[in-house]
Coordinates of C-alpha atoms and ligand atoms in Angstrom, one line a residue:
M1 CA 130.6 81.8 83.1
K2 CA 132.9 78.8 83.5
E3 CA 131.3 75.4 83.2
N4 CA 132.2 72.4 85.2
C5 CA 134.1 74.6 87.6
C6 CA 134.2 73.2 91.1
E7 CA 134.1 76.8 92.5
N8 CA 130.8 77.5 90.8
T9 CA 128.5 76.3 93.7
E10 CA 125.4 78.0 92.4
P11 CA 122.8 75.2 92.3
K12 CA 121.4 74.6 88.8
K13 CA 117.7 75.2 88.9
S14 CA 115.7 72.5 87.4
L15 CA 113.4 73.4 84.5
N16 CA 109.7 73.7 85.1
F17 CA 107.5 71.6 82.9
I18 CA 106.7 74.4 80.5
E19 CA 110.4 75.1 80.1
Q20 CA 110.8 71.4 79.3
I21 CA 108.1 71.6 76.7
V22 CA 109.7 74.6 75.1
E23 CA 113.2 73.0 75.2
N24 CA 111.8 69.9 73.5
D25 CA 110.1 72.0 70.9
L26 CA 113.3 73.8 70.2
K27 CA 115.2 70.6 69.9
E28 CA 112.6 69.4 67.3
G29 CA 113.0 72.7 65.5
L30 CA 109.3 73.5 65.8
N31 CA 108.4 76.9 64.2
G32 CA 112.0 77.3 63.0
G33 CA 113.2 77.6 66.6
R34 CA 111.2 80.8 67.1
I35 CA 109.7 81.5 70.6
Q36 CA 106.9 83.9 71.0
T37 CA 104.5 84.2 73.9
R38 CA 101.9 86.7 75.0
F39 CA 100.3 87.9 78.2
P40 CA 96.6 88.3 77.5
P41 CA 94.8 90.2 80.2
E42 CA 91.2 91.2 79.9
P43 CA 91.0 94.9 80.7
N44 CA 88.1 94.4 83.1
G45 CA 90.0 94.9 86.4
Y46 CA 93.4 95.5 88.0
L47 CA 96.1 92.9 87.9
H48 CA 96.6 90.8 91.0
I49 CA 99.3 88.5 92.4
G50 CA 97.9 85.6 90.4
H51 CA 98.5 87.5 87.2
A52 CA 102.1 88.1 88.3
K53 CA 102.5 84.3 88.1
A54 CA 101.3 84.3 84.5
I55 CA 103.4 87.3 83.7
C56 CA 106.5 85.8 85.1
M57 CA 105.8 82.7 83.0
D58 CA 105.0 84.4 79.7
F59 CA 107.7 87.0 79.8
G60 CA 110.2 84.6 81.5
I61 CA 109.9 82.0 78.8
A62 CA 110.5 84.6 76.1
E63 CA 113.5 86.1 78.0
K64 CA 115.1 82.7 78.7
Y65 CA 114.8 81.4 75.1
N66 CA 115.6 84.6 73.2
G67 CA 112.0 85.0 72.1
V68 CA 109.5 87.8 72.4
C69 CA 106.5 88.3 74.6
N70 CA 103.7 90.6 73.5
L71 CA 101.1 92.2 75.6
R72 CA 97.7 91.6 74.2
F73 CA 94.5 93.0 75.7
D74 CA 91.8 90.5 75.4
D75 CA 89.1 93.1 74.9
T76 CA 86.2 91.3 73.4
N77 CA 83.5 92.2 76.0
P78 CA 82.9 96.0 76.1
V79 CA 80.4 95.6 78.9
K80 CA 83.1 95.3 81.6
E81 CA 86.2 96.8 79.9
D82 CA 87.7 100.2 80.4
V83 CA 90.8 102.2 79.5
E84 CA 91.4 102.7 83.3
Y85 CA 92.2 99.0 83.4
V86 CA 94.3 99.1 80.2
D87 CA 96.5 101.9 81.7
S88 CA 96.9 100.2 85.1
I89 CA 97.8 96.9 83.6
Q90 CA 100.6 98.4 81.5
E91 CA 101.9 100.3 84.5
D92 CA 101.9 97.2 86.7
I93 CA 103.7 94.9 84.2
Q94 CA 106.4 97.5 83.8
W95 CA 106.7 98.0 87.5
L96 CA 107.3 94.2 87.9
G97 CA 110.2 94.7 85.5
F98 CA 108.9 93.2 82.3
H99 CA 108.8 94.8 78.8
W100 CA 106.6 93.6 76.1
H101 CA 107.8 93.4 72.5
K102 CA 104.6 94.8 70.9
L103 CA 101.3 95.9 72.2
F104 CA 98.2 94.3 70.7
Y105 CA 94.5 94.2 71.3
A106 CA 92.1 91.4 70.4
S107 CA 90.1 94.3 69.0
D108 CA 92.8 94.8 66.4
Y109 CA 91.5 91.6 64.8
F110 CA 87.8 92.3 64.9
Q111 CA 87.6 92.6 61.1
Q112 CA 89.7 89.5 60.5
L113 CA 87.6 87.5 63.0
H114 CA 84.4 88.7 61.4
D115 CA 85.7 87.7 58.0
L116 CA 86.6 84.3 59.4
A117 CA 83.1 83.9 60.9
I118 CA 81.6 84.6 57.4
R119 CA 83.9 82.0 56.0
F120 CA 82.7 79.5 58.6
I121 CA 79.1 80.3 57.6
K122 CA 79.9 79.9 53.9
E123 CA 81.5 76.5 54.6
G124 CA 78.5 75.3 56.5
K125 CA 80.4 75.4 59.8
A126 CA 78.4 78.1 61.6
Y127 CA 74.7 79.1 61.9
V128 CA 72.6 81.8 63.5
D129 CA 70.6 80.5 66.4
E130 CA 67.5 82.5 67.6
Q131 CA 67.0 80.7 70.8
S132 CA 67.6 82.4 74.1
A133 CA 70.8 81.9 76.1
E134 CA 68.8 79.9 78.7
V135 CA 67.4 77.5 76.1
I136 CA 70.8 77.0 74.6
A137 CA 72.2 76.3 78.0
Q138 CA 69.4 73.8 78.7
Q139 CA 70.1 72.0 75.4
K140 CA 73.8 71.5 76.2
G141 CA 73.2 68.1 77.8
T142 CA 75.6 66.6 80.3
P143 CA 79.0 65.0 79.9
T144 CA 77.3 61.6 79.7
Q145 CA 74.2 62.7 77.8
A146 CA 74.2 64.2 74.4
G147 CA 72.8 67.7 73.9
I148 CA 69.8 68.7 71.8
E149 CA 70.3 70.2 68.4
S150 CA 68.9 73.6 67.8
P151 CA 65.9 73.9 65.4
Y152 CA 67.9 76.6 63.6
R153 CA 71.0 74.4 63.1
N154 CA 70.3 73.4 59.6
R155 CA 69.0 76.7 58.2
P156 CA 70.4 77.4 54.7
I157 CA 73.8 79.1 54.3
E158 CA 72.2 82.2 52.6
E159 CA 69.8 82.7 55.5
N160 CA 72.7 82.5 58.0
L161 CA 74.7 85.0 56.0
E162 CA 71.7 87.4 55.8
L163 CA 71.0 87.1 59.6
F164 CA 74.6 87.5 60.6
E165 CA 74.8 90.6 58.5
Q166 CA 71.7 91.9 60.2
M167 CA 73.2 91.1 63.6
S168 CA 76.4 92.9 62.6
K169 CA 74.5 96.0 61.5
G170 CA 72.7 96.4 64.8
L171 CA 69.3 95.5 63.4
I172 CA 68.8 92.7 65.9
P173 CA 68.4 93.4 69.6
D174 CA 71.0 92.1 72.1
G175 CA 70.4 88.5 73.1
K176 CA 68.0 87.7 70.3
M177 CA 70.5 85.8 68.1
V178 CA 73.9 84.3 68.3
L179 CA 76.3 82.8 65.8
R180 CA 77.2 79.2 66.8
A181 CA 79.8 76.8 65.3
K182 CA 78.2 73.7 63.9
I183 CA 80.3 71.0 65.4
D184 CA 78.7 68.1 67.4
M185 CA 75.9 68.2 70.0
G186 CA 76.9 64.8 71.1
H187 CA 80.6 65.4 71.5
S188 CA 82.2 64.1 74.8
N189 CA 83.8 67.5 75.2
M190 CA 81.0 69.9 76.1
H191 CA 82.9 72.8 74.5
F192 CA 82.3 71.2 71.1
R193 CA 78.5 71.2 71.4
D194 CA 78.0 74.0 69.0
P195 CA 79.9 76.7 70.9
I196 CA 78.8 80.3 70.5
M197 CA 81.2 82.3 68.3
Y198 CA 79.5 85.7 68.3
R199 CA 77.0 87.6 70.4
I200 CA 75.3 91.0 70.0
I201 CA 76.4 93.8 72.3
T202 CA 74.9 97.2 71.5
T203 CA 74.5 98.5 75.1
H204 CA 78.1 99.5 75.7
P205 CA 80.5 101.2 73.4
H206 CA 83.9 99.5 73.1
H207 CA 86.8 101.4 74.7
R208 CA 88.7 101.4 71.4
T209 CA 86.3 100.8 68.6
G210 CA 83.4 102.7 70.0
T211 CA 80.1 101.7 68.4
Q212 CA 81.6 100.4 65.2
W213 CA 80.9 96.8 66.1
K214 CA 77.5 95.4 67.2
V215 CA 78.7 91.8 67.5
Y216 CA 81.7 90.6 69.5
P217 CA 83.6 87.3 69.3
M218 CA 83.6 84.9 72.3
Y219 CA 86.9 84.0 74.0
D220 CA 87.2 80.7 72.3
F221 CA 86.7 82.1 68.9
A222 CA 89.1 85.0 69.5
H223 CA 92.0 83.7 71.5
G224 CA 93.6 81.0 69.3
Q225 CA 92.9 83.0 66.2
S226 CA 94.6 86.1 67.7
D227 CA 97.6 83.9 68.7
Y228 CA 97.8 82.6 65.1
F229 CA 97.5 86.1 63.5
E230 CA 100.3 87.3 65.8
G231 CA 102.7 84.4 65.4
V232 CA 102.5 83.1 69.0
T233 CA 104.3 79.8 69.3
H234 CA 103.4 79.0 73.0
S235 CA 100.1 80.2 74.3
I236 CA 100.5 79.6 78.0
C237 CA 97.5 79.9 80.3
T238 CA 96.0 78.4 83.4
L239 CA 94.6 74.9 83.9
E240 CA 90.9 75.9 83.6
F241 CA 91.6 76.3 79.8
E242 CA 92.8 72.8 79.4
V243 CA 89.3 71.6 78.4
H244 CA 89.2 74.4 75.9
R245 CA 92.4 73.3 74.2
P246 CA 90.8 70.8 71.7
L247 CA 88.4 73.5 70.6
Y248 CA 91.4 76.0 70.3
D249 CA 93.0 73.4 68.0
W250 CA 89.8 72.7 66.1
Y251 CA 89.2 76.3 65.2
L252 CA 92.8 76.6 63.9
D253 CA 92.4 73.4 61.9
Q254 CA 89.5 75.0 60.0
F255 CA 91.6 77.8 58.5
A256 CA 95.2 77.8 59.5
G257 CA 98.1 76.8 57.3
A258 CA 99.9 73.6 58.1
D259 CA 103.3 75.2 58.4
Y260 CA 102.8 76.9 61.8
R261 CA 100.5 76.4 64.8
P262 CA 100.5 78.1 68.2
K263 CA 100.4 75.5 71.0
Q264 CA 98.3 76.1 74.1
R265 CA 99.8 74.8 77.3
E266 CA 98.4 75.1 80.9
F267 CA 99.8 75.5 84.4
N268 CA 98.2 75.7 87.8
R269 CA 96.8 79.1 88.8
L270 CA 97.9 80.8 92.0
N271 CA 95.4 80.7 94.8
L272 CA 96.4 82.5 98.0
N273 CA 94.7 82.2 101.4
Y274 CA 93.1 85.0 103.4
T275 CA 92.2 86.9 100.3
V276 CA 90.0 86.9 97.2
M277 CA 91.3 87.2 93.7
S278 CA 88.2 87.0 91.6
K279 CA 87.8 90.3 89.7
R280 CA 84.1 90.2 90.4
K281 CA 84.7 90.0 94.2
M282 CA 87.5 92.6 94.1
L283 CA 85.3 95.0 92.2
Q284 CA 82.6 94.5 94.8
L285 CA 85.0 95.3 97.6
V286 CA 86.0 98.5 95.8
Q287 CA 82.5 99.6 94.7
E288 CA 81.0 99.0 98.1
G289 CA 83.7 100.9 99.9
L290 CA 84.9 97.9 101.9
V291 CA 88.4 98.8 100.9
A292 CA 89.8 102.2 99.9
G293 CA 90.2 101.3 96.2
W294 CA 92.0 98.9 93.9
D295 CA 95.3 100.0 95.4
D296 CA 94.2 99.6 99.0
P297 CA 97.3 98.1 100.6
R298 CA 95.2 95.1 101.8
M299 CA 94.2 94.1 98.3
P300 CA 96.0 91.3 96.4
T301 CA 96.3 93.6 93.4
I302 CA 99.8 94.5 92.1
C303 CA 99.1 98.2 92.8
G304 CA 97.8 97.3 96.3
L305 CA 100.9 95.3 97.1
R306 CA 103.1 98.1 95.7
R307 CA 101.4 100.6 98.0
R308 CA 101.7 98.2 100.9
G309 CA 105.5 98.2 100.3
Y310 CA 106.1 95.1 98.3
T311 CA 108.9 95.3 95.9
P312 CA 109.0 93.8 92.3
E313 CA 111.9 91.6 93.4
S314 CA 109.9 90.1 96.4
I315 CA 107.0 89.3 94.2
R316 CA 109.2 87.7 91.5
S317 CA 111.1 85.6 94.1
F318 CA 107.8 84.5 95.6
I319 CA 106.6 83.4 92.2
D320 CA 109.9 81.6 91.7
K321 CA 109.5 79.8 95.0
I322 CA 106.0 78.5 94.4
G323 CA 106.8 77.2 90.9
Y324 CA 104.6 75.9 88.1
T325 CA 102.9 72.5 88.1
K326 CA 99.7 70.9 86.9
V327 CA 98.3 70.5 90.4
E328 CA 95.9 73.1 91.8
G329 CA 96.5 74.1 95.4
T330 CA 96.5 77.1 97.7
I331 CA 99.6 78.9 98.8
D332 CA 99.9 80.3 102.3
V333 CA 100.2 84.0 102.2
S334 CA 103.0 83.8 104.9
L335 CA 105.2 82.7 102.0
L336 CA 104.6 86.0 100.3
E337 CA 105.2 87.8 103.5
H338 CA 108.4 85.9 103.9
S339 CA 109.6 87.0 100.5
I340 CA 109.2 90.7 101.3
R341 CA 111.0 90.3 104.7
E342 CA 113.8 88.5 102.9
D343 CA 114.1 91.2 100.2
L344 CA 113.9 94.2 102.5
K345 CA 116.2 92.8 105.2
P346 CA 119.4 94.0 103.6
K347 CA 117.8 96.8 101.6
A348 CA 115.9 98.8 104.2
A349 CA 117.5 101.3 106.6
R350 CA 116.6 100.5 110.2
V351 CA 115.3 103.4 112.0
C352 CA 113.6 104.4 115.3
A353 CA 109.9 105.0 115.1
I354 CA 107.8 105.3 118.3
L355 CA 104.3 104.2 117.7
D356 CA 102.8 104.7 121.2
P357 CA 105.0 107.5 122.6
I358 CA 105.7 108.5 126.1
K359 CA 108.3 111.1 127.2
L360 CA 111.5 110.0 128.8
I361 CA 113.4 112.8 130.6
I362 CA 117.1 112.4 131.3
T363 CA 117.3 114.4 134.5
N364 CA 121.1 114.6 134.6
Y365 CA 121.4 115.7 130.9
E366 CA 122.0 119.4 130.4
E367 CA 118.9 121.3 129.5
G368 CA 118.9 122.7 126.0
K369 CA 121.9 120.7 124.9
K370 CA 121.6 118.6 121.7
E371 CA 124.1 116.0 120.4
I372 CA 124.5 114.5 117.0
L373 CA 125.0 110.7 117.3
V374 CA 125.8 108.5 114.4
S375 CA 123.9 105.2 113.8
E376 CA 124.5 102.5 111.2
N377 CA 121.6 102.2 108.8
N378 CA 121.8 98.5 108.5
P379 CA 124.3 96.3 110.3
E380 CA 123.8 93.6 107.6
N381 CA 124.6 96.0 104.8
E382 CA 127.4 98.5 105.2
E383 CA 126.7 100.0 101.9
L384 CA 123.7 101.7 103.4
G385 CA 126.1 103.8 105.4
T386 CA 125.2 105.8 108.5
R387 CA 122.9 108.6 109.6
E388 CA 122.8 111.3 112.2
M389 CA 120.4 111.1 115.1
I390 CA 119.7 114.1 117.2
F391 CA 119.9 113.4 120.9
G392 CA 118.8 115.6 123.8
R393 CA 117.4 115.7 127.3
E394 CA 113.8 114.8 126.3
L395 CA 113.0 111.8 124.2
Y396 CA 110.1 109.7 123.1
I397 CA 110.1 106.0 123.9
E398 CA 107.5 103.3 123.5
R399 CA 105.1 103.3 126.3
A400 CA 105.5 99.5 126.6
D401 CA 109.2 99.9 127.2
F402 CA 108.6 101.2 130.7
M403 CA 107.0 99.4 133.6
E404 CA 106.7 100.8 137.1
N405 CA 106.3 97.5 138.9
A406 CA 108.1 95.2 136.5
P407 CA 108.4 91.4 137.0
K408 CA 111.9 90.0 137.2
D409 CA 112.0 89.0 133.5
F410 CA 111.2 92.5 132.3
F411 CA 114.5 93.8 131.0
R412 CA 113.5 97.2 129.7
L413 CA 113.0 100.4 131.7
S414 CA 111.8 100.2 135.3
P415 CA 112.8 102.0 138.4
M416 CA 114.5 98.9 139.8
G417 CA 118.0 99.8 139.0
R418 CA 118.1 98.0 135.7
E419 CA 120.2 99.4 132.9
V420 CA 119.0 99.8 129.4
R421 CA 120.8 101.1 126.3
L422 CA 119.2 103.7 124.2
K423 CA 119.8 102.6 120.6
S424 CA 123.1 104.0 119.3
A425 CA 123.3 106.3 122.3
Y426 CA 123.8 105.9 126.1
I427 CA 123.0 103.6 128.9
V428 CA 120.2 104.9 131.1
Q429 CA 118.6 103.9 134.3
A430 CA 115.0 104.8 135.2
T431 CA 114.4 106.7 138.4
G432 CA 110.7 107.2 138.4
C433 CA 107.6 108.5 136.6
K434 CA 104.9 111.1 136.7
K435 CA 101.2 110.2 136.6
D436 CA 98.1 112.2 135.7
E437 CA 95.0 112.4 137.9
Y438 CA 93.8 109.1 136.6
G439 CA 96.9 107.3 137.4
N440 CA 98.2 107.1 133.8
I441 CA 101.9 107.5 133.4
V442 CA 102.7 110.6 131.4
E443 CA 106.5 111.0 131.8
V444 CA 109.3 108.7 132.7
Y445 CA 112.5 109.9 134.4
C446 CA 116.0 108.5 134.1
T447 CA 119.7 109.3 134.4
Y448 CA 122.3 108.5 131.9
D449 CA 125.9 107.4 132.1
V450 CA 128.0 109.9 130.1
N451 CA 130.8 107.2 129.7
T452 CA 128.6 104.8 127.8
K453 CA 128.2 106.5 124.4
S454 CA 127.9 104.1 121.5
G455 CA 130.9 104.2 119.3
T456 CA 133.3 104.9 122.2
E457 CA 134.9 102.4 124.4
G458 CA 132.2 102.7 127.0
G459 CA 129.7 102.0 124.3
N460 CA 130.8 98.4 124.3
R461 CA 129.3 97.7 127.7
K462 CA 126.6 95.1 127.3
V463 CA 123.3 95.5 129.0
K464 CA 120.2 93.2 128.7
S465 CA 118.2 95.3 126.3
T466 CA 118.3 98.2 123.9
I467 CA 115.3 100.4 123.3
N468 CA 114.3 102.9 120.6
W469 CA 113.9 106.6 121.1
V470 CA 113.3 109.8 119.1
E471 CA 114.4 113.2 120.4
V472 CA 111.4 115.3 121.3
D473 CA 112.2 118.7 119.6
S474 CA 113.3 117.2 116.3
A475 CA 110.8 114.3 116.1
V476 CA 108.5 114.2 113.1
N477 CA 104.9 113.4 113.6
A478 CA 103.6 110.5 111.6
E479 CA 100.4 108.6 110.9
V480 CA 101.1 104.9 110.8
R481 CA 98.7 102.5 109.2
L482 CA 99.0 99.0 110.5
Y483 CA 97.7 96.7 107.8
D484 CA 96.9 93.1 108.3
R485 CA 95.3 90.3 106.3
L486 CA 92.0 91.4 104.6
F487 CA 90.0 88.3 105.7
S488 CA 89.9 86.5 109.0
V489 CA 89.4 83.1 107.4
E490 CA 91.7 81.1 105.1
D491 CA 89.3 80.7 102.2
P492 CA 86.6 83.4 102.2
S493 CA 85.3 82.1 98.9
S494 CA 84.5 78.5 100.0
S495 CA 82.4 79.5 102.9
E496 CA 78.6 79.3 102.9
E497 CA 78.6 82.9 104.2
D498 CA 78.9 85.9 102.0
F499 CA 82.6 86.7 101.7
R500 CA 82.0 90.2 102.7
T501 CA 81.0 89.2 106.2
L502 CA 84.3 87.4 106.6
L503 CA 86.5 90.5 106.4
N504 CA 89.1 90.8 109.2
P505 CA 87.9 93.6 111.5
D506 CA 91.5 94.3 112.4
S507 CA 92.9 94.5 108.9
L508 CA 93.6 98.2 109.4
K509 CA 94.5 100.1 112.6
V510 CA 95.5 103.7 112.2
L511 CA 97.9 105.3 114.8
N512 CA 97.8 109.1 114.5
D513 CA 100.3 110.2 117.0
C514 CA 103.6 108.4 116.1
K515 CA 107.0 110.0 116.3
V516 CA 109.8 109.2 113.9
E517 CA 113.4 110.4 113.5
A518 CA 114.0 113.7 111.8
W519 CA 116.0 111.8 109.2
L520 CA 112.8 110.5 107.7
K521 CA 111.3 114.0 107.2
D522 CA 111.9 114.0 103.4
A523 CA 111.2 110.3 102.8
K524 CA 109.4 109.8 99.5
P525 CA 106.5 107.5 98.8
L526 CA 107.5 103.8 98.3
A527 CA 110.7 104.3 100.2
H528 CA 111.2 101.3 102.5
F529 CA 112.3 101.3 106.1
Q530 CA 112.5 98.9 108.9
F531 CA 111.1 100.3 112.1
L532 CA 113.4 98.7 114.6
K533 CA 111.6 95.9 116.5
V534 CA 108.3 96.5 114.8
G535 CA 108.4 95.7 111.1
Y536 CA 108.8 96.9 107.6
F537 CA 107.1 100.1 106.5
T538 CA 106.8 102.2 103.4
V539 CA 105.8 105.8 102.9
D540 CA 102.3 106.2 101.6
Q541 CA 101.3 108.5 98.7
D542 CA 98.9 110.3 101.1
S543 CA 102.0 111.8 102.8
T544 CA 102.5 115.6 102.7
P545 CA 105.5 117.6 103.8
N546 CA 103.9 118.2 107.1
H547 CA 102.2 114.9 107.6
L548 CA 104.1 111.7 107.0
V549 CA 102.0 108.5 106.5
F550 CA 103.6 105.1 106.8
N551 CA 102.1 101.8 105.8
R552 CA 103.1 98.6 107.5
T553 CA 104.2 96.2 104.8
V554 CA 104.8 93.3 107.1
S555 CA 105.6 92.8 110.8
L556 CA 109.1 91.6 111.6
K557 CA 107.9 88.2 112.6
D558 CA 104.9 86.2 111.4
T559 CA 102.3 86.9 114.1
W560 CA 99.7 84.6 112.4
A561 CA 101.8 81.5 112.8
K562 CA 101.1 81.6 116.6
K563 CA 97.4 82.1 116.2
V564 CA 96.7 78.9 114.3
Ligands
LIG1 P1 88.4 86.5 85.3 O1 88.5 86.7 86.8 O2 87.6 87.6 84.7 O3 88.2 85.1 84.8 P2 91.2 86.3 85.0 O4 91.6 86.4 86.4 O5 91.2 85.0 84.3 O6 89.8 86.9 84.8 P3 92.5 87.5 82.7 O7 92.7 89.0 82.5 O8 91.6 86.8 81.8 O9 92.0 87.4 84.2 O10 93.9 86.8 82.9 C1 95.0 87.1 82.1 C2 95.9 85.9 82.2 O11 96.3 85.7 83.6 C3 95.3 84.6 81.8 O12 96.3 83.9 81.0 C4 95.1 83.8 83.0 O13 95.3 82.5 82.8 C5 96.2 84.4 84.0 N1 95.7 84.3 85.3 C6 94.6 84.9 85.9 N2 94.5 84.6 87.2 C7 95.5 83.8 87.5 C8 96.0 83.2 88.7 N3 95.3 83.3 89.8 N4 97.2 82.5 88.6 C9 97.9 82.4 87.5 N5 97.5 83.0 86.4 C10 96.4 83.7 86.3
LIG2 MG1 90.0 85.1 82.2

């Protein structure tokens, strides 16, 4: 691309602060100008939109600075981890459009980490503590008050080696002993107060190493070390790890060579309103059947958003908009909804779908006659071309598009002589309706003007409103699932009440008797459409050839903005 060219009006995007750090490091020739990042999910749940923010950062930095980003499963706690999560995480990252250089697991380093722990013991930097977790926690002290040293802190090195070996062989029951780093119980950073390095877990086999290991490293003892073993240059994570950074560096100082060090850097995590993103809470929703699974379209998970009809592009542009800072905050979910509207606007074909159908009979239209009309798929994107719509004497229209005794400002169908255009078809005028024994309208009657066909000269005649329709004989039945926000309050986690009582009772409405154009008959899951005047929809995986199911991705307009 030409530089300094006046015609290049694309605004130059300013660097985020992590990019600035990376650029400075490159300028200084740190690590020989090599850039390597990693995305380190714990396989104990499905990825959510917050993870997408970390993914865009980790993979984005590598892409931008000709580096590599590896995927590393942080699988150091077999109690909660599972291959189901390992598989879904890989699928979701790829769907978002990112590709890792290499795939690693923290468990690849179990032997190296264990060896390192023994080295720490031998150097007098670690000891086996026999106190319970509760007592250890009580002895931590407070930020202003020093902690209490464990009575086991100064046991001889030989004894520590012997006990750690017993722990490692499964001879000690879970919870009876831990290996702790011997640092400083009076340190101003609480993480330095003899942090636990290893704990015993024999109750759950590991998803990769089975029952080979009886002791497992803690996050702090595993993460920086894994970064170092792999050659990571920038270990980017969220702000809650900032207070862990000195310990990350301290551990490295104990064994790493001086020529190369990974750097931990932190950014603000994504918090979104009207949802929960803690894995524990999401798991609860799934296990208690409060949602239909991890991929329920109301969930903030990547697979839930995908099933809801979100595109990778919309998620990435959302992440791009919110940016990266050092300040925690909460993002309004309407910004995410805006991103998908913006993305689908030019991409989705705009079709007629009748959600609450009522029959419209054109009394002056020949019985049995069918016409093929042509409609543009998206007036904002000619590339999407046109499609054929079958027209006939009997159509379905939205019940709300007809009113028997309409007020003056009702411009749709009513038997008051008002003209209305049927989308891409003719102008009609309502003449009356039929009611059942309870007074409910069951059919609407109208006449059409043969000279007003869209695409002909008469088609240019303007009337106040256009309504959607689907021809009765060719219409395809569809189930439409209208999804809305999962919670009815902005921050379900901050409330005194149990978050499960704050679910939005209207987060899903199922309409079973909808009619859509025949053109949609073969639509495949995840295809996107705009239902004219209603919103954006995608085909759900529950669809069968005889039963189409559509999920509402988002309404055309933000309906929540009015409510607050
Ligand atoms: P848990 O809920 O168990 O603490 P987690 O949400 O931190 O887990 P991990 O699998 O440990 O999930 O996260 C992998 C990476 O994603 C980490 O680097 C973490 O910082 C980042 N991450 C997690 N949640 C968010 C979020 N809401 N916004 C941005 N990044 C996130
Ligand atoms: Mg975590």
